[in-house]
CSV table of N, CA and C in Angstrom, one decimal:
chain,number,residue,atom,x,y,z
A,1,MET,N,0.8,-1.2,0.0
A,1,MET,CA,0.0,0.0,0.0
A,1,MET,C,0.8,1.3,0.0
A,2,ILE,N,2.0,1.2,0.6
A,2,ILE,CA,2.8,2.4,0.6
A,2,ILE,C,3.3,2.8,-0.8
A,3,LEU,N,3.6,1.8,-1.6
A,3,LEU,CA,4.0,2.1,-3.0
A,3,LEU,C,2.8,2.7,-3.8
A,4,ALA,N,1.6,2.2,-3.6
A,4,ALA,CA,0.5,2.8,-4.3
A,4,ALA,C,0.2,4.2,-3.9
A,5,TRP,N,0.3,4.5,-2.6
A,5,TRP,CA,0.1,5.8,-2.1
A,5,TRP,C,1.2,6.7,-2.6
A,6,SER,N,2.4,6.3,-2.6
A,6,SER,CA,3.6,7.1,-3.1
A,6,SER,C,3.4,7.4,-4.6
A,7,GLY,N,2.9,6.4,-5.4
A,7,GLY,CA,2.7,6.7,-6.8
A,7,GLY,C,1.6,7.7,-7.0
A,8,ALA,N,0.5,7.6,-6.2
A,8,ALA,CA,-0.6,8.5,-6.3
A,8,ALA,C,-0.2,9.9,-5.9
A,9,ALA,N,0.6,10.0,-4.8
A,9,ALA,CA,1.1,11.3,-4.4
A,9,ALA,C,2.0,11.9,-5.4
A,10,THR,N,2.9,11.1,-6.0
A,10,THR,CA,3.7,11.6,-7.1
A,10,THR,C,2.9,12.1,-8.3
A,11,LEU,N,1.9,11.4,-8.7
A,11,LEU,CA,1.1,11.8,-9.8
A,11,LEU,C,0.3,13.1,-9.4
A,12,LEU,N,-0.2,13.2,-8.2
A,12,LEU,CA,-0.8,14.4,-7.8
A,12,LEU,C,0.1,15.6,-7.8
A,13,ALA,N,1.3,15.4,-7.4
A,13,ALA,CA,2.3,16.5,-7.4
A,13,ALA,C,2.6,16.9,-8.8
A,14,VAL,N,2.8,16.0,-9.7
A,14,VAL,CA,3.0,16.3,-11.1
A,14,VAL,C,1.9,17.1,-11.7
A,15,VAL,N,0.7,16.7,-11.4
A,15,VAL,CA,-0.5,17.4,-11.9
A,15,VAL,C,-0.6,18.8,-11.4
A,16,LEU,N,-0.3,19.0,-10.1
A,16,LEU,CA,-0.4,20.3,-9.5
A,16,LEU,C,0.7,21.2,-10.0
A,17,VAL,N,1.9,20.7,-10.1
A,17,VAL,CA,3.0,21.5,-10.7
A,17,VAL,C,2.7,21.8,-12.2
A,18,GLY,N,2.2,20.9,-12.9
A,18,GLY,CA,1.8,21.2,-14.3
A,18,GLY,C,0.8,22.3,-14.4
A,19,ARG,N,-0.2,22.3,-13.5
A,19,ARG,CA,-1.2,23.4,-13.5
A,19,ARG,C,-0.6,24.7,-13.1
A,20,TRP,N,0.3,24.7,-12.1
A,20,TRP,CA,1.0,25.9,-11.7
A,20,TRP,C,1.8,26.5,-12.9
A,21,ILE,N,2.5,25.6,-13.6
A,21,ILE,CA,3.3,26.1,-14.7
A,21,ILE,C,2.4,26.7,-15.8
A,22,ARG,N,1.3,26.0,-16.1
A,22,ARG,CA,0.4,26.5,-17.1
A,22,ARG,C,-0.3,27.9,-16.7
A,23,ARG,N,-0.5,28.1,-15.5
A,23,ARG,CA,-1.1,29.4,-15.0
A,23,ARG,C,0.0,30.5,-15.0
A,24,ARG,N,1.2,30.1,-14.7
A,24,ARG,CA,2.3,31.1,-14.6
A,24,ARG,C,2.9,31.5,-15.9
A,25,PHE,N,3.1,30.5,-16.8
A,25,PHE,CA,3.8,30.7,-18.1
A,25,PHE,C,2.9,30.6,-19.3
A,26,LEU,N,3.2,31.3,-20.4
A,26,LEU,CA,2.5,31.2,-21.6
A,26,LEU,C,3.5,31.3,-22.7
A,27,VAL,N,3.3,30.4,-23.8
A,27,VAL,CA,4.1,30.5,-25.0
A,27,VAL,C,3.4,31.3,-26.0
A,28,VAL,N,4.0,32.3,-26.6
A,28,VAL,CA,3.4,33.2,-27.6
A,28,VAL,C,4.3,33.2,-28.8
A,29,THR,N,3.6,33.1,-30.0
A,29,THR,CA,4.3,33.2,-31.3
A,29,THR,C,4.3,34.7,-31.7
A,30,VAL,N,5.5,35.2,-32.1
A,30,VAL,CA,5.6,36.6,-32.5
A,30,VAL,C,5.0,36.7,-33.9
A,31,GLU,N,4.2,37.7,-34.2
A,31,GLU,CA,3.7,37.9,-35.5
A,31,GLU,C,4.1,39.4,-35.9
A,32,GLY,N,4.7,39.6,-37.0
A,32,GLY,CA,5.0,40.9,-37.5
A,32,GLY,C,6.4,41.3,-37.3
A,33,ARG,N,6.8,42.5,-37.7
A,33,ARG,CA,8.1,43.0,-37.7
A,33,ARG,C,8.4,44.0,-36.6
A,34,SER,N,7.5,44.3,-35.7
A,34,SER,CA,7.6,45.4,-34.8
A,34,SER,C,8.8,45.3,-33.8
A,35,MET,N,9.3,44.1,-33.5
A,35,MET,CA,10.3,43.9,-32.5
A,35,MET,C,11.6,43.4,-33.2
A,36,GLU,N,11.7,43.5,-34.5
A,36,GLU,CA,13.0,43.2,-35.1
A,36,GLU,C,14.1,44.1,-34.7
A,37,PRO,N,15.3,43.7,-34.6
A,37,PRO,CA,15.8,42.4,-35.0
A,37,PRO,C,15.8,41.4,-33.8
A,38,GLY,N,15.5,41.8,-32.6
A,38,GLY,CA,15.5,40.9,-31.5
A,38,GLY,C,14.5,39.7,-31.5
A,39,HIS,N,13.3,40.0,-31.9
A,39,HIS,CA,12.3,39.0,-32.0
A,39,HIS,C,11.7,39.2,-33.4
A,40,ARG,N,11.7,38.1,-34.2
A,40,ARG,CA,11.2,38.1,-35.6
A,40,ARG,C,9.9,37.4,-35.7
A,41,ASP,N,9.3,37.7,-36.8
A,41,ASP,CA,8.0,37.0,-37.2
A,41,ASP,C,8.2,35.5,-37.1
A,42,GLY,N,7.4,34.8,-36.4
A,42,GLY,CA,7.5,33.3,-36.2
A,42,GLY,C,8.2,32.9,-35.0
A,43,ASP,N,9.0,33.7,-34.4
A,43,ASP,CA,9.7,33.3,-33.1
A,43,ASP,C,8.7,33.0,-32.1
A,44,ARG,N,9.1,32.1,-31.2
A,44,ARG,CA,8.3,31.8,-30.0
A,44,ARG,C,9.0,32.3,-28.7
A,45,VAL,N,8.2,32.9,-27.9
A,45,VAL,CA,8.7,33.4,-26.6
A,45,VAL,C,7.9,32.9,-25.4
A,46,LEU,N,8.6,32.8,-24.3
A,46,LEU,CA,7.9,32.3,-23.1
A,46,LEU,C,7.7,33.6,-22.2
A,47,ILE,N,6.4,33.8,-21.8
A,47,ILE,CA,6.1,34.9,-20.9
A,47,ILE,C,5.8,34.4,-19.5
A,48,ASP,N,6.2,35.2,-18.6
A,48,ASP,CA,5.9,34.9,-17.2
A,48,ASP,C,4.8,35.9,-16.8
A,49,ARG,N,3.6,35.3,-16.5
A,49,ARG,CA,2.4,36.1,-16.1
A,49,ARG,C,2.6,36.8,-14.8
A,50,LEU,N,3.3,36.2,-13.8
A,50,LEU,CA,3.5,36.8,-12.5
A,50,LEU,C,4.4,38.0,-12.5
A,51,ARG,N,5.3,38.0,-13.5
A,51,ARG,CA,6.2,39.2,-13.5
A,51,ARG,C,5.5,40.5,-13.9
A,52,SER,N,4.3,40.4,-14.3
A,52,SER,CA,3.6,41.6,-14.7
A,52,SER,C,3.5,42.6,-13.6
A,53,ALA,N,3.5,42.1,-12.4
A,53,ALA,CA,3.4,43.0,-11.2
A,53,ALA,C,4.7,43.8,-11.0
A,54,THR,N,5.8,43.3,-11.5
A,54,THR,CA,7.1,43.9,-11.3
A,54,THR,C,7.8,44.3,-12.6
A,55,VAL,N,7.0,44.7,-13.6
A,55,VAL,CA,7.5,45.1,-14.9
A,55,VAL,C,8.4,46.3,-14.7
A,56,ARG,N,9.5,46.4,-15.5
A,56,ARG,CA,10.4,47.5,-15.4
A,56,ARG,C,10.6,48.1,-16.8
A,57,VAL,N,11.1,49.3,-16.9
A,57,VAL,CA,11.5,49.9,-18.1
A,57,VAL,C,12.6,49.0,-18.8
A,58,GLY,N,12.4,48.7,-20.1
A,58,GLY,CA,13.3,47.9,-20.8
A,58,GLY,C,12.8,46.5,-21.0
A,59,ASP,N,11.9,46.0,-20.1
A,59,ASP,CA,11.3,44.7,-20.3
A,59,ASP,C,10.5,44.6,-21.6
A,60,VAL,N,10.6,43.4,-22.2
A,60,VAL,CA,9.7,43.1,-23.3
A,60,VAL,C,8.5,42.4,-22.8
A,61,VAL,N,7.3,43.0,-23.1
A,61,VAL,CA,6.0,42.5,-22.6
A,61,VAL,C,5.1,42.1,-23.7
A,62,VAL,N,4.1,41.3,-23.3
A,62,VAL,CA,3.0,40.9,-24.2
A,62,VAL,C,1.7,41.5,-23.6
A,63,ILE,N,1.0,42.2,-24.5
A,63,ILE,CA,-0.2,42.9,-24.0
A,63,ILE,C,-1.3,42.5,-25.0
A,64,ASP,N,-2.6,42.4,-24.5
A,64,ASP,CA,-3.6,42.1,-25.5
A,64,ASP,C,-4.1,43.5,-26.0
A,65,ARG,N,-4.4,43.5,-27.3
A,65,ARG,CA,-4.8,44.7,-28.0
A,65,ARG,C,-6.2,45.2,-27.6
A,66,GLU,N,-6.2,46.4,-27.3
A,66,GLU,CA,-7.5,47.1,-26.9
A,66,GLU,C,-8.5,47.2,-28.1
A,67,ASP,N,-7.9,47.3,-29.3
A,67,ASP,CA,-8.8,47.4,-30.4
A,67,ASP,C,-9.1,46.1,-31.1
A,68,ALA,N,-8.8,45.0,-30.4
A,68,ALA,CA,-9.1,43.7,-31.0
A,68,ALA,C,-10.2,42.9,-30.3
A,69,LEU,N,-11.2,43.6,-29.9
A,69,LEU,CA,-12.3,43.0,-29.1
A,69,LEU,C,-12.9,41.9,-29.8
A,70,ASP,N,-13.0,42.0,-31.1
A,70,ASP,CA,-13.6,40.9,-31.9
A,70,ASP,C,-12.6,39.8,-32.2
A,71,ARG,N,-11.3,40.0,-31.9
A,71,ARG,CA,-10.3,39.0,-32.1
A,71,ARG,C,-9.4,38.8,-30.9
A,72,PRO,N,-9.8,38.1,-29.9
A,72,PRO,CA,-9.1,38.0,-28.6
A,72,PRO,C,-7.7,37.4,-28.8
A,73,ASP,N,-7.4,36.7,-29.9
A,73,ASP,CA,-6.1,36.1,-30.1
A,73,ASP,C,-5.1,37.1,-30.5
A,74,ARG,N,-5.4,38.3,-30.7
A,74,ARG,CA,-4.5,39.3,-31.2
A,74,ARG,C,-3.7,39.9,-30.0
A,75,LEU,N,-2.4,39.6,-29.9
A,75,LEU,CA,-1.6,40.1,-28.8
A,75,LEU,C,-0.5,41.0,-29.4
A,76,MET,N,0.1,41.8,-28.6
A,76,MET,CA,1.2,42.7,-29.1
A,76,MET,C,2.4,42.4,-28.2
A,77,ILE,N,3.5,42.4,-28.8
A,77,ILE,CA,4.8,42.3,-28.1
A,77,ILE,C,5.5,43.6,-28.2
A,78,LYS,N,5.9,44.3,-27.1
A,78,LYS,CA,6.5,45.6,-27.1
A,78,LYS,C,7.5,45.7,-26.0
A,79,ARG,N,8.3,46.8,-26.0
A,79,ARG,CA,9.2,47.1,-25.0
A,79,ARG,C,8.7,48.2,-24.1
A,80,VAL,N,8.8,48.1,-22.8
A,80,VAL,CA,8.3,49.1,-21.9
A,80,VAL,C,9.3,50.3,-22.0
A,81,ALA,N,8.8,51.5,-22.3
A,81,ALA,CA,9.6,52.7,-22.4
A,81,ALA,C,9.4,53.6,-21.2
A,82,ALA,N,8.2,53.6,-20.5
A,82,ALA,CA,7.9,54.4,-19.3
A,82,ALA,C,6.8,53.7,-18.6
A,83,LEU,N,6.9,53.9,-17.3
A,83,LEU,CA,5.9,53.3,-16.3
A,83,LEU,C,5.1,54.5,-15.7
A,84,PRO,N,4.0,54.1,-15.0
A,84,PRO,CA,3.2,55.2,-14.4
A,84,PRO,C,4.0,56.1,-13.5
A,85,GLY,N,3.8,57.4,-13.6
A,85,GLY,CA,4.5,58.3,-12.8
A,85,GLY,C,5.8,58.8,-13.4
A,86,GLU,N,6.4,58.1,-14.4
A,86,GLU,CA,7.6,58.5,-15.0
A,86,GLU,C,7.3,59.5,-16.2
A,87,LEU,N,8.4,60.2,-16.6
A,87,LEU,CA,8.2,61.1,-17.7
A,87,LEU,C,8.1,60.3,-19.0
A,88,VAL,N,7.3,60.8,-19.9
A,88,VAL,CA,7.2,60.2,-21.2
A,88,VAL,C,8.4,60.6,-22.0
A,89,PRO,N,9.1,59.6,-22.6
A,89,PRO,CA,10.2,59.9,-23.4
A,89,PRO,C,9.9,60.9,-24.5
A,90,VAL,N,10.8,61.9,-24.7
A,90,VAL,CA,10.5,63.0,-25.6
A,90,VAL,C,10.5,62.6,-27.0
A,91,ASP,N,11.1,61.4,-27.4
A,91,ASP,CA,11.1,61.0,-28.8
A,91,ASP,C,9.8,60.2,-29.2
A,92,VAL,N,8.8,60.1,-28.3
A,92,VAL,CA,7.6,59.4,-28.6
A,92,VAL,C,6.7,60.4,-29.3
A,93,CYS,N,6.6,60.3,-30.6
A,93,CYS,CA,5.9,61.3,-31.5
A,93,CYS,C,4.5,61.6,-31.1
A,94,ALA,N,3.7,60.7,-30.6
A,94,ALA,CA,2.4,61.0,-30.2
A,94,ALA,C,2.3,62.1,-29.1
A,95,PHE,N,3.4,62.3,-28.4
A,95,PHE,CA,3.3,63.2,-27.3
A,95,PHE,C,4.1,64.5,-27.6
A,96,GLN,N,4.5,64.7,-28.8
A,96,GLN,CA,5.3,65.9,-29.1
A,96,GLN,C,4.5,67.2,-28.9
A,97,HIS,N,3.2,67.2,-29.0
A,97,HIS,CA,2.4,68.4,-28.8
A,97,HIS,C,2.0,68.6,-27.3
A,98,TRP,N,2.4,67.7,-26.5
A,98,TRP,CA,2.2,67.8,-25.0
A,98,TRP,C,3.4,68.5,-24.4
A,99,PRO,N,3.2,69.1,-23.2
A,99,PRO,CA,4.3,69.7,-22.5
A,99,PRO,C,5.4,68.7,-22.3
A,100,ILE,N,6.6,69.2,-22.2
A,100,ILE,CA,7.8,68.4,-22.1
A,100,ILE,C,7.8,67.5,-20.9
A,101,GLN,N,7.3,67.9,-19.8
A,101,GLN,CA,7.4,67.2,-18.5
A,101,GLN,C,6.1,66.3,-18.3
A,102,THR,N,5.5,65.8,-19.3
A,102,THR,CA,4.3,64.9,-19.2
A,102,THR,C,4.7,63.6,-18.5
A,103,ARG,N,3.9,63.3,-17.5
A,103,ARG,CA,4.1,62.0,-16.8
A,103,ARG,C,3.1,61.0,-17.3
A,104,VAL,N,3.5,59.7,-17.2
A,104,VAL,CA,2.6,58.6,-17.5
A,104,VAL,C,1.5,58.5,-16.4
A,105,PRO,N,0.2,58.5,-16.8
A,105,PRO,CA,-0.8,58.5,-15.8
A,105,PRO,C,-0.9,57.1,-15.1
A,106,PRO,N,-1.5,57.1,-13.9
A,106,PRO,CA,-1.6,55.8,-13.2
A,106,PRO,C,-2.3,54.8,-14.1
A,107,GLY,N,-1.9,53.5,-14.0
A,107,GLY,CA,-2.5,52.4,-14.8
A,107,GLY,C,-2.2,52.4,-16.3
A,108,GLN,N,-1.3,53.3,-16.7
A,108,GLN,CA,-0.9,53.3,-18.1
A,108,GLN,C,0.6,53.0,-18.3
A,109,LEU,N,0.9,52.7,-19.6
A,109,LEU,CA,2.3,52.4,-19.9
A,109,LEU,C,2.6,53.0,-21.3
A,110,VAL,N,3.9,53.3,-21.5
A,110,VAL,CA,4.4,53.7,-22.8
A,110,VAL,C,5.1,52.5,-23.3
A,111,LEU,N,4.6,52.0,-24.5
A,111,LEU,CA,5.2,50.8,-25.1
A,111,LEU,C,5.7,51.1,-26.5
A,112,LEU,N,6.9,50.6,-26.8
A,112,LEU,CA,7.5,50.9,-28.1
A,112,LEU,C,8.0,49.6,-28.7
A,113,GLY,N,7.9,49.5,-30.0
A,113,GLY,CA,8.5,48.4,-30.8
A,113,GLY,C,10.0,48.7,-31.0
A,114,ASP,N,10.8,47.7,-31.1
A,114,ASP,CA,12.2,47.9,-31.4
A,114,ASP,C,12.4,48.4,-32.9
A,115,ASN,N,11.5,48.2,-33.7
A,115,ASN,CA,11.5,48.5,-35.1
A,115,ASN,C,10.5,49.7,-35.4
A,116,PRO,N,10.9,50.9,-35.2
A,116,PRO,CA,9.9,52.0,-35.3
A,116,PRO,C,9.2,52.1,-36.6
A,117,ALA,N,9.8,51.7,-37.7
A,117,ALA,CA,9.2,51.8,-39.0
A,117,ALA,C,8.1,50.7,-39.2
A,118,GLY,N,8.1,49.7,-38.4
A,118,GLY,CA,7.2,48.6,-38.6
A,118,GLY,C,6.3,48.3,-37.3
A,119,SER,N,6.2,49.3,-36.5
A,119,SER,CA,5.6,49.1,-35.2
A,119,SER,C,4.4,50.0,-34.9
A,120,LEU,N,3.3,49.5,-34.5
A,120,LEU,CA,2.1,50.3,-34.0
A,120,LEU,C,2.3,50.3,-32.5
A,121,ASP,N,2.6,51.4,-32.0
A,121,ASP,CA,3.0,51.5,-30.5
A,121,ASP,C,2.6,52.9,-30.0
A,122,SER,N,3.2,53.3,-28.9
A,122,SER,CA,2.8,54.5,-28.2
A,122,SER,C,3.2,55.8,-29.1
A,123,ARG,N,4.0,55.6,-30.1
A,123,ARG,CA,4.3,56.7,-31.0
A,123,ARG,C,3.1,57.1,-31.7
A,124,GLN,N,2.2,56.2,-32.1
A,124,GLN,CA,1.0,56.5,-32.8
A,124,GLN,C,-0.3,56.4,-31.9
A,125,ARG,N,-0.3,55.6,-30.9
A,125,ARG,CA,-1.5,55.3,-30.1
A,125,ARG,C,-1.6,55.9,-28.8
A,126,GLY,N,-0.4,56.4,-28.3
A,126,GLY,CA,-0.4,57.0,-26.9
A,126,GLY,C,-0.2,55.9,-25.9
A,127,PHE,N,-0.9,56.1,-24.8
A,127,PHE,CA,-0.7,55.2,-23.6
A,127,PHE,C,-1.5,53.8,-23.9
A,128,PHE,N,-0.9,52.8,-23.2
A,128,PHE,CA,-1.6,51.5,-23.2
A,128,PHE,C,-2.0,51.2,-21.8
A,129,SER,N,-3.1,50.5,-21.6
A,129,SER,CA,-3.6,50.2,-20.3
A,129,SER,C,-2.7,49.1,-19.7
A,130,ALA,N,-2.2,49.3,-18.5
A,130,ALA,CA,-1.5,48.2,-17.8
A,130,ALA,C,-2.3,47.0,-17.4
A,131,ASP,N,-3.6,47.2,-17.4
A,131,ASP,CA,-4.5,46.1,-17.1
A,131,ASP,C,-4.5,45.1,-18.2
A,132,ARG,N,-4.1,45.4,-19.4
A,132,ARG,CA,-4.1,44.5,-20.5
A,132,ARG,C,-2.8,43.8,-20.6
A,133,LEU,N,-1.9,44.0,-19.7
A,133,LEU,CA,-0.6,43.3,-19.7
A,133,LEU,C,-0.7,41.9,-19.3
A,134,LEU,N,-0.2,41.0,-20.2
A,134,LEU,CA,-0.3,39.5,-19.9
A,134,LEU,C,0.9,39.0,-19.2
A,135,GLY,N,2.0,39.5,-19.5
A,135,GLY,CA,3.2,39.0,-18.9
A,135,GLY,C,4.5,39.6,-19.5
A,136,VAL,N,5.6,39.2,-18.9
A,136,VAL,CA,6.9,39.7,-19.3
A,136,VAL,C,7.7,38.6,-20.0
A,137,VAL,N,8.3,38.9,-21.2
A,137,VAL,CA,9.1,37.8,-21.9
A,137,VAL,C,10.3,37.5,-21.1
A,138,VAL,N,10.4,36.2,-20.8
A,138,VAL,CA,11.6,35.7,-20.0
A,138,VAL,C,12.6,34.9,-20.8
A,139,ARG,N,12.1,34.4,-22.0
A,139,ARG,CA,13.0,33.6,-22.8
A,139,ARG,C,12.5,33.5,-24.2
A,140,GLN,N,13.4,33.5,-25.1
A,140,GLN,CA,13.1,33.2,-26.5
A,140,GLN,C,13.3,31.7,-26.7
A,141,LEU,N,12.3,31.0,-27.1
A,141,LEU,CA,12.3,29.5,-27.2
A,141,LEU,C,12.8,29.0,-28.6
A,142,ARG,N,12.5,29.7,-29.6
A,142,ARG,CA,12.9,29.3,-31.0
A,142,ARG,C,13.2,30.5,-31.8
A,143,ARG,N,14.3,30.5,-32.5
A,143,ARG,CA,14.6,31.6,-33.4
A,143,ARG,C,14.1,31.2,-34.8
A,144,ASN,N,13.3,32.1,-35.4
A,144,ASN,CA,12.9,31.8,-36.8
A,144,ASN,C,14.0,32.1,-37.7
A,145,GLN,N,14.3,31.1,-38.6
A,145,GLN,CA,15.5,31.3,-39.5
A,145,GLN,C,15.1,31.9,-40.8
């Protein structure tokens, strides 16, 4: 009986760890050119959903698109340029008509693609809601050749 219990306990532990991993991590496929050259179309990245609470400037994040209500599978991958309370970077075109010392409002983020010519980001759209942040990219799983 001890062996049967040990096997059941092991199986239960494996199931629980598997569920925890599925809740914490998500694999996302990059679509488009907005993050080239670091992340290319077809690359797969691992995001950590729990790191959303500790996002920092420079982190690459995945956010669900606010304008994709009819297509919930549409995600965006961008780099964090400014957090709530920080000054908006002066090179963000959408904010050039605002006063120089504009701060990011609470609950908002400034997100930029690494490829400005091919990116729909804060340069065109302004702030993004931090509530739509899914997680922080922690690893690139496969490089598209």
